[in-house]
Amino acid sequence: MTISTPSNSPPTDAASDPAIDLAVQDVVPESVDLAEEFESSGVREVMEELDKTLIGLAPVKQRIRETAALLLVDRARKRFGLAHSVPTLHMSFTGNPGTGKTTVALRMADLLHRLGYVRKGHLVTVTRDDLVGQYIGHTAPKTKDMIKKAMGGVLFIDEAYYLYRPENERDYGQEAIEILLQAMENDRDDLVVILAGYADRMDRFFNSNPGFRSRVAHHIDFPDYSDAELQQISELMVTEQNYEFSDKALTAMAEYINLRRKQSHFANARSIRNAIDRMRLRQANRLFQANAGPVGRKDLITLEEGDVRASRVFTGGLDSDAKPILPSAED
Amino acid sequence: MRITQGTFSFLPDFTDEQISAQVQYCLDNGWALNFEYTDDPHPRNTYWEMWGIPLFDIADAAGVMMELAACRKVHAGTNYIRMTAFDSSHGWESIRLSMITDRPAHEPGFMVERQEQAGRRIAYTTRAYVTTRPAGERYT
């Protein structure tokens, strides 16, 4: 389990402050400027950051924008004293490996916090072994413990389908599911649950647990990245780590992405991240071996074509390699 | 006789919302909450029974209130319940706040016992009326 806290606290905790809420209800405003709300709640910042740092994922961004709009309008309605019920915000993220599900979940927690729908905005990431116990009576306290930790924030259940194991009828996963369902229903105001996993298995999971399907209002599908998007992502990652590609390395990288996609165990952005890590390794090694006098800043930050081309992907990839020299899964 | 020990005990009993606000204050200070219960109201009875284990790593009061609700389900009415907030930071490593959240509906209070000793000296002791009954049956 990991707990991540939002990077910066939002400017408007006022939305969740009951004292201010009361004062607002006394004076019913004439009109509410939604654009102004959009600015002041800090939602715009989150959206802009989302656009800037998340490449591609158009349908995901669209859904997030819609959710944000709903929450903003809901907040405005509340000011007028119009009937409002807290919308169900439980979500399911489906998509292939490395398509940014966890990253978006973290942003989502921040966004919901800024809108005042979760009080703390921290993200608790759990998997099956954090929820399911080993013996009878162990599961309920474990699951409840995690729910308690996630209260006021977002509970992110990665690879949620592992909770349900129909092949073993004595599996305790079912117990965890029942407790989760109960919490998702009763503590809707305090807790947002996000389930994530690969699309086909999540479908099977929802089909065998209809309770989950009906309690999860938003199903968001994460598409695979296109080659151009992966190229952009690689450049972004390299820049974030204070490196840069030489021109030739850039072309090599484009080829690399194209080839890598056709090989086994392709995991979108994650594959790219791993590839870049290995390129850094090769670059360091090259600088060391070359031993050509003092190295400057330019040398230290540039990834050359050779660093990219040395990858096994260019010689047919993992499958064709008879003697694996590096114990790496993907190179 | 109303037992007054810990913080806020001279005030009327707190509502859940008020307790929740106190809990949030503790959490914001980085203290870990813990619930304890007892049916022996004597002021020297400092070691109460723990309800579960201390609640570490919780960010929001709602999580703690869940645990209080569970404790109340079992002990409300028949026991005192108090919350304590433990500060683990260096130099403190101790309880920073203690507060009774639940008490039995009727608190009979204490009697004074006098014991005559040699040379007409008198030793005094207080005894809670309820402790004449066995533990577990005191506030039923």
CSV table of N, CA and C in Angstrom, one decimal, chain B residues 54-127:
chain,number,residue,atom,x,y,z
B,54,PRO,N,-3.9,1.2,18.2
B,54,PRO,CA,-3.9,2.7,17.9
B,54,PRO,C,-4.0,2.9,16.4
B,55,LEU,N,-4.7,4.0,16.0
B,55,LEU,CA,-5.0,4.2,14.6
B,55,LEU,C,-3.9,5.1,13.9
B,56,PHE,N,-2.9,4.4,13.4
B,56,PHE,CA,-1.9,5.2,12.8
B,56,PHE,C,-2.2,5.4,11.3
B,57,ASP,N,-1.6,6.3,10.6
B,57,ASP,CA,-1.7,6.5,9.2
B,57,ASP,C,-3.1,6.9,8.7
B,58,ILE,N,-3.8,7.5,9.5
B,58,ILE,CA,-5.2,7.9,9.0
B,58,ILE,C,-5.1,9.4,8.8
B,59,ALA,N,-5.7,9.9,7.6
B,59,ALA,CA,-5.6,11.3,7.3
B,59,ALA,C,-6.9,12.0,7.7
B,60,ASP,N,-8.0,11.4,7.7
B,60,ASP,CA,-9.2,12.1,7.9
B,60,ASP,C,-10.0,11.6,9.0
B,61,ALA,N,-10.7,12.5,9.7
B,61,ALA,CA,-11.4,12.1,11.0
B,61,ALA,C,-12.5,11.1,10.7
B,62,ALA,N,-13.0,11.0,9.5
B,62,ALA,CA,-14.1,10.0,9.2
B,62,ALA,C,-13.6,8.6,9.5
B,63,GLY,N,-12.4,8.3,9.2
B,63,GLY,CA,-11.8,7.0,9.4
B,63,GLY,C,-11.8,6.7,10.9
B,64,VAL,N,-11.4,7.7,11.7
B,64,VAL,CA,-11.3,7.5,13.2
B,64,VAL,C,-12.8,7.3,13.7
B,65,MET,N,-13.7,8.1,13.2
B,65,MET,CA,-15.0,8.0,13.7
B,65,MET,C,-15.7,6.7,13.4
B,66,MET,N,-15.2,6.0,12.3
B,66,MET,CA,-15.7,4.7,12.0
B,66,MET,C,-15.4,3.7,13.2
B,67,GLU,N,-14.1,3.9,13.7
B,67,GLU,CA,-13.7,3.0,14.8
B,67,GLU,C,-14.4,3.3,16.1
B,68,LEU,N,-14.7,4.6,16.3
B,68,LEU,CA,-15.4,5.0,17.5
B,68,LEU,C,-16.8,4.4,17.4
B,69,ALA,N,-17.4,4.4,16.3
B,69,ALA,CA,-18.8,3.8,16.1
B,69,ALA,C,-18.7,2.3,16.4
B,70,ALA,N,-17.7,1.7,16.0
B,70,ALA,CA,-17.5,0.2,16.2
B,70,ALA,C,-17.4,0.0,17.7
B,71,CYS,N,-16.6,0.8,18.4
B,71,CYS,CA,-16.4,0.7,19.8
B,71,CYS,C,-17.7,0.9,20.6
B,72,ARG,N,-18.4,1.9,20.1
B,72,ARG,CA,-19.7,2.2,20.8
B,72,ARG,C,-20.7,1.1,20.7
B,73,LYS,N,-20.7,0.4,19.5
B,73,LYS,CA,-21.6,-0.7,19.3
B,73,LYS,C,-21.5,-1.7,20.4
B,74,VAL,N,-20.3,-1.9,20.9
B,74,VAL,CA,-20.0,-2.9,21.9
B,74,VAL,C,-20.1,-2.3,23.3
B,75,HIS,N,-19.6,-1.1,23.5
B,75,HIS,CA,-19.4,-0.7,24.9
B,75,HIS,C,-20.2,0.5,25.3
B,76,ALA,N,-20.9,1.2,24.4
B,76,ALA,CA,-21.7,2.4,24.8
B,76,ALA,C,-22.7,2.0,25.9
B,77,GLY,N,-22.9,2.8,26.9
B,77,GLY,CA,-23.9,2.6,27.9
B,77,GLY,C,-23.3,1.8,29.1
B,78,THR,N,-22.5,0.8,28.8
B,78,THR,CA,-22.0,0.0,29.9
B,78,THR,C,-20.5,0.3,30.3
B,79,ASN,N,-19.9,1.3,29.5
B,79,ASN,CA,-18.5,1.6,29.8
B,79,ASN,C,-18.3,3.1,29.5
B,80,TYR,N,-17.2,3.6,30.1
B,80,TYR,CA,-16.7,4.9,29.7
B,80,TYR,C,-15.8,4.6,28.4
B,81,ILE,N,-15.9,5.5,27.5
B,81,ILE,CA,-15.0,5.4,26.3
B,81,ILE,C,-14.3,6.7,26.2
B,82,ARG,N,-13.0,6.6,26.1
B,82,ARG,CA,-12.2,7.9,25.9
B,82,ARG,C,-11.3,7.7,24.7
B,83,MET,N,-11.0,8.9,24.1
B,83,MET,CA,-10.0,8.8,23.0
B,83,MET,C,-8.7,9.5,23.5
B,84,THR,N,-7.6,8.9,23.1
B,84,THR,CA,-6.3,9.5,23.4
B,84,THR,C,-5.6,9.8,22.2
B,85,ALA,N,-4.8,10.9,22.1
B,85,ALA,CA,-4.0,11.2,21.0
B,85,ALA,C,-2.5,11.1,21.3
B,86,PHE,N,-1.8,10.2,20.6
B,86,PHE,CA,-0.4,10.0,21.0
B,86,PHE,C,0.5,10.7,20.0
B,87,ASP,N,1.4,11.5,20.6
B,87,ASP,CA,2.4,12.2,19.8
B,87,ASP,C,3.7,11.4,19.8
B,88,SER,N,4.1,10.9,18.6
B,88,SER,CA,5.3,10.1,18.6
B,88,SER,C,6.6,10.9,18.3
B,89,SER,N,6.4,12.2,18.2
B,89,SER,CA,7.6,13.0,17.9
B,89,SER,C,8.6,13.0,19.1
B,90,HIS,N,9.9,13.1,18.7
B,90,HIS,CA,11.0,13.0,19.7
B,90,HIS,C,10.8,14.1,20.8
B,91,GLY,N,11.0,13.6,22.0
B,91,GLY,CA,10.9,14.6,23.1
B,91,GLY,C,9.5,14.5,23.7
B,92,TRP,N,8.5,14.2,23.0
B,92,TRP,CA,7.1,14.0,23.5
B,92,TRP,C,6.9,12.5,23.8
B,93,GLU,N,6.7,11.8,22.7
B,93,GLU,CA,6.5,10.3,22.8
B,93,GLU,C,5.5,10.0,23.9
B,94,SER,N,4.4,10.7,23.9
B,94,SER,CA,3.4,10.6,25.0
B,94,SER,C,2.1,11.0,24.5
B,95,ILE,N,1.1,10.9,25.5
B,95,ILE,CA,-0.3,11.3,25.2
B,95,ILE,C,-0.4,12.8,25.2
B,96,ARG,N,-0.9,13.4,24.1
B,96,ARG,CA,-1.0,14.8,24.1
B,96,ARG,C,-2.5,15.3,24.5
B,97,LEU,N,-3.4,14.4,24.2
B,97,LEU,CA,-4.8,14.8,24.5
B,97,LEU,C,-5.6,13.6,24.9
B,98,SER,N,-6.4,13.7,25.9
B,98,SER,CA,-7.3,12.6,26.3
B,98,SER,C,-8.6,13.2,26.6
B,99,MET,N,-9.7,12.5,26.1
B,99,MET,CA,-11.0,13.1,26.3
B,99,MET,C,-12.0,12.0,26.3
B,100,ILE,N,-13.0,12.1,27.3
B,100,ILE,CA,-14.0,11.1,27.4
B,100,ILE,C,-15.1,11.4,26.3
B,101,THR,N,-15.4,10.4,25.5
B,101,THR,CA,-16.4,10.6,24.5
B,101,THR,C,-17.7,10.0,24.9
B,102,ASP,N,-17.7,9.0,25.6
B,102,ASP,CA,-19.0,8.4,26.0
B,102,ASP,C,-18.9,8.0,27.5
B,103,ARG,N,-20.1,8.1,28.2
B,103,ARG,CA,-20.1,7.7,29.6
B,103,ARG,C,-21.5,7.1,29.8
B,104,PRO,N,-21.6,6.2,30.8
B,104,PRO,CA,-22.9,5.6,31.1
B,104,PRO,C,-23.9,6.6,31.5
B,105,ALA,N,-25.2,6.3,31.3
B,105,ALA,CA,-26.2,7.3,31.5
B,105,ALA,C,-26.3,7.7,33.0
B,106,HIS,N,-26.1,6.8,33.9
B,106,HIS,CA,-26.1,7.1,35.3
B,106,HIS,C,-24.8,6.8,36.0
B,107,GLU,N,-24.2,7.9,36.6
B,107,GLU,CA,-23.0,7.7,37.3
B,107,GLU,C,-23.1,7.8,38.8
B,108,PRO,N,-23.2,6.7,39.5
B,108,PRO,CA,-23.5,6.8,41.0
B,108,PRO,C,-22.5,7.6,41.8
B,109,GLY,N,-21.3,7.7,41.4
B,109,GLY,CA,-20.3,8.4,42.2
B,109,GLY,C,-19.5,7.6,43.1
B,110,PHE,N,-19.0,8.3,44.2
B,110,PHE,CA,-18.0,7.6,45.1
B,110,PHE,C,-18.4,7.8,46.5
B,111,MET,N,-18.0,6.8,47.3
B,111,MET,CA,-18.2,6.9,48.8
B,111,MET,C,-16.8,7.1,49.4
B,112,VAL,N,-16.8,7.7,50.6
B,112,VAL,CA,-15.6,7.8,51.3
B,112,VAL,C,-15.6,6.8,52.4
B,113,GLU,N,-14.5,6.0,52.5
B,113,GLU,CA,-14.4,5.0,53.6
B,113,GLU,C,-13.3,5.5,54.6
B,114,ARG,N,-13.7,5.4,55.9
B,114,ARG,CA,-12.7,5.9,56.9
B,114,ARG,C,-12.2,4.6,57.6
B,115,GLN,N,-11.0,4.6,57.8
B,115,GLN,CA,-10.4,3.4,58.5
B,115,GLN,C,-9.7,3.9,59.8
B,116,GLU,N,-10.1,3.4,60.9
B,116,GLU,CA,-9.5,3.9,62.2
B,116,GLU,C,-8.2,3.1,62.4
B,117,GLN,N,-7.2,3.8,62.7
B,117,GLN,CA,-5.9,3.2,62.9
B,117,GLN,C,-5.4,3.5,64.2
B,118,ALA,N,-4.2,3.0,64.5
B,118,ALA,CA,-3.6,3.1,65.9
B,118,ALA,C,-3.5,4.6,66.2
B,119,GLY,N,-3.8,5.0,67.5
B,119,GLY,CA,-3.7,6.3,68.0
B,119,GLY,C,-4.7,7.2,67.4
B,120,ARG,N,-5.9,6.7,67.1
B,120,ARG,CA,-7.1,7.4,66.6
B,120,ARG,C,-6.8,8.1,65.3
B,121,ARG,N,-5.7,7.7,64.6
B,121,ARG,CA,-5.5,8.2,63.2
B,121,ARG,C,-6.6,7.6,62.3
B,122,ILE,N,-6.9,8.4,61.3
B,122,ILE,CA,-7.9,7.9,60.3
B,122,ILE,C,-7.4,8.0,58.9
B,123,ALA,N,-7.5,6.8,58.2
B,123,ALA,CA,-7.1,6.8,56.8
B,123,ALA,C,-8.3,6.9,56.0
B,124,TYR,N,-8.3,7.7,54.9
B,124,TYR,CA,-9.4,7.8,54.0
B,124,TYR,C,-9.2,7.1,52.7
B,125,THR,N,-10.2,6.6,52.2
B,125,THR,CA,-10.1,6.1,50.8
B,125,THR,C,-11.5,6.3,50.1
B,126,THR,N,-11.4,6.5,48.8
B,126,THR,CA,-12.7,6.6,48.0
B,126,THR,C,-12.9,5.3,47.3
B,127,ARG,N,-14.1,5.0,47.1
B,127,ARG,CA,-14.5,3.8,46.4
B,127,ARG,C,-15.7,4.1,45.5
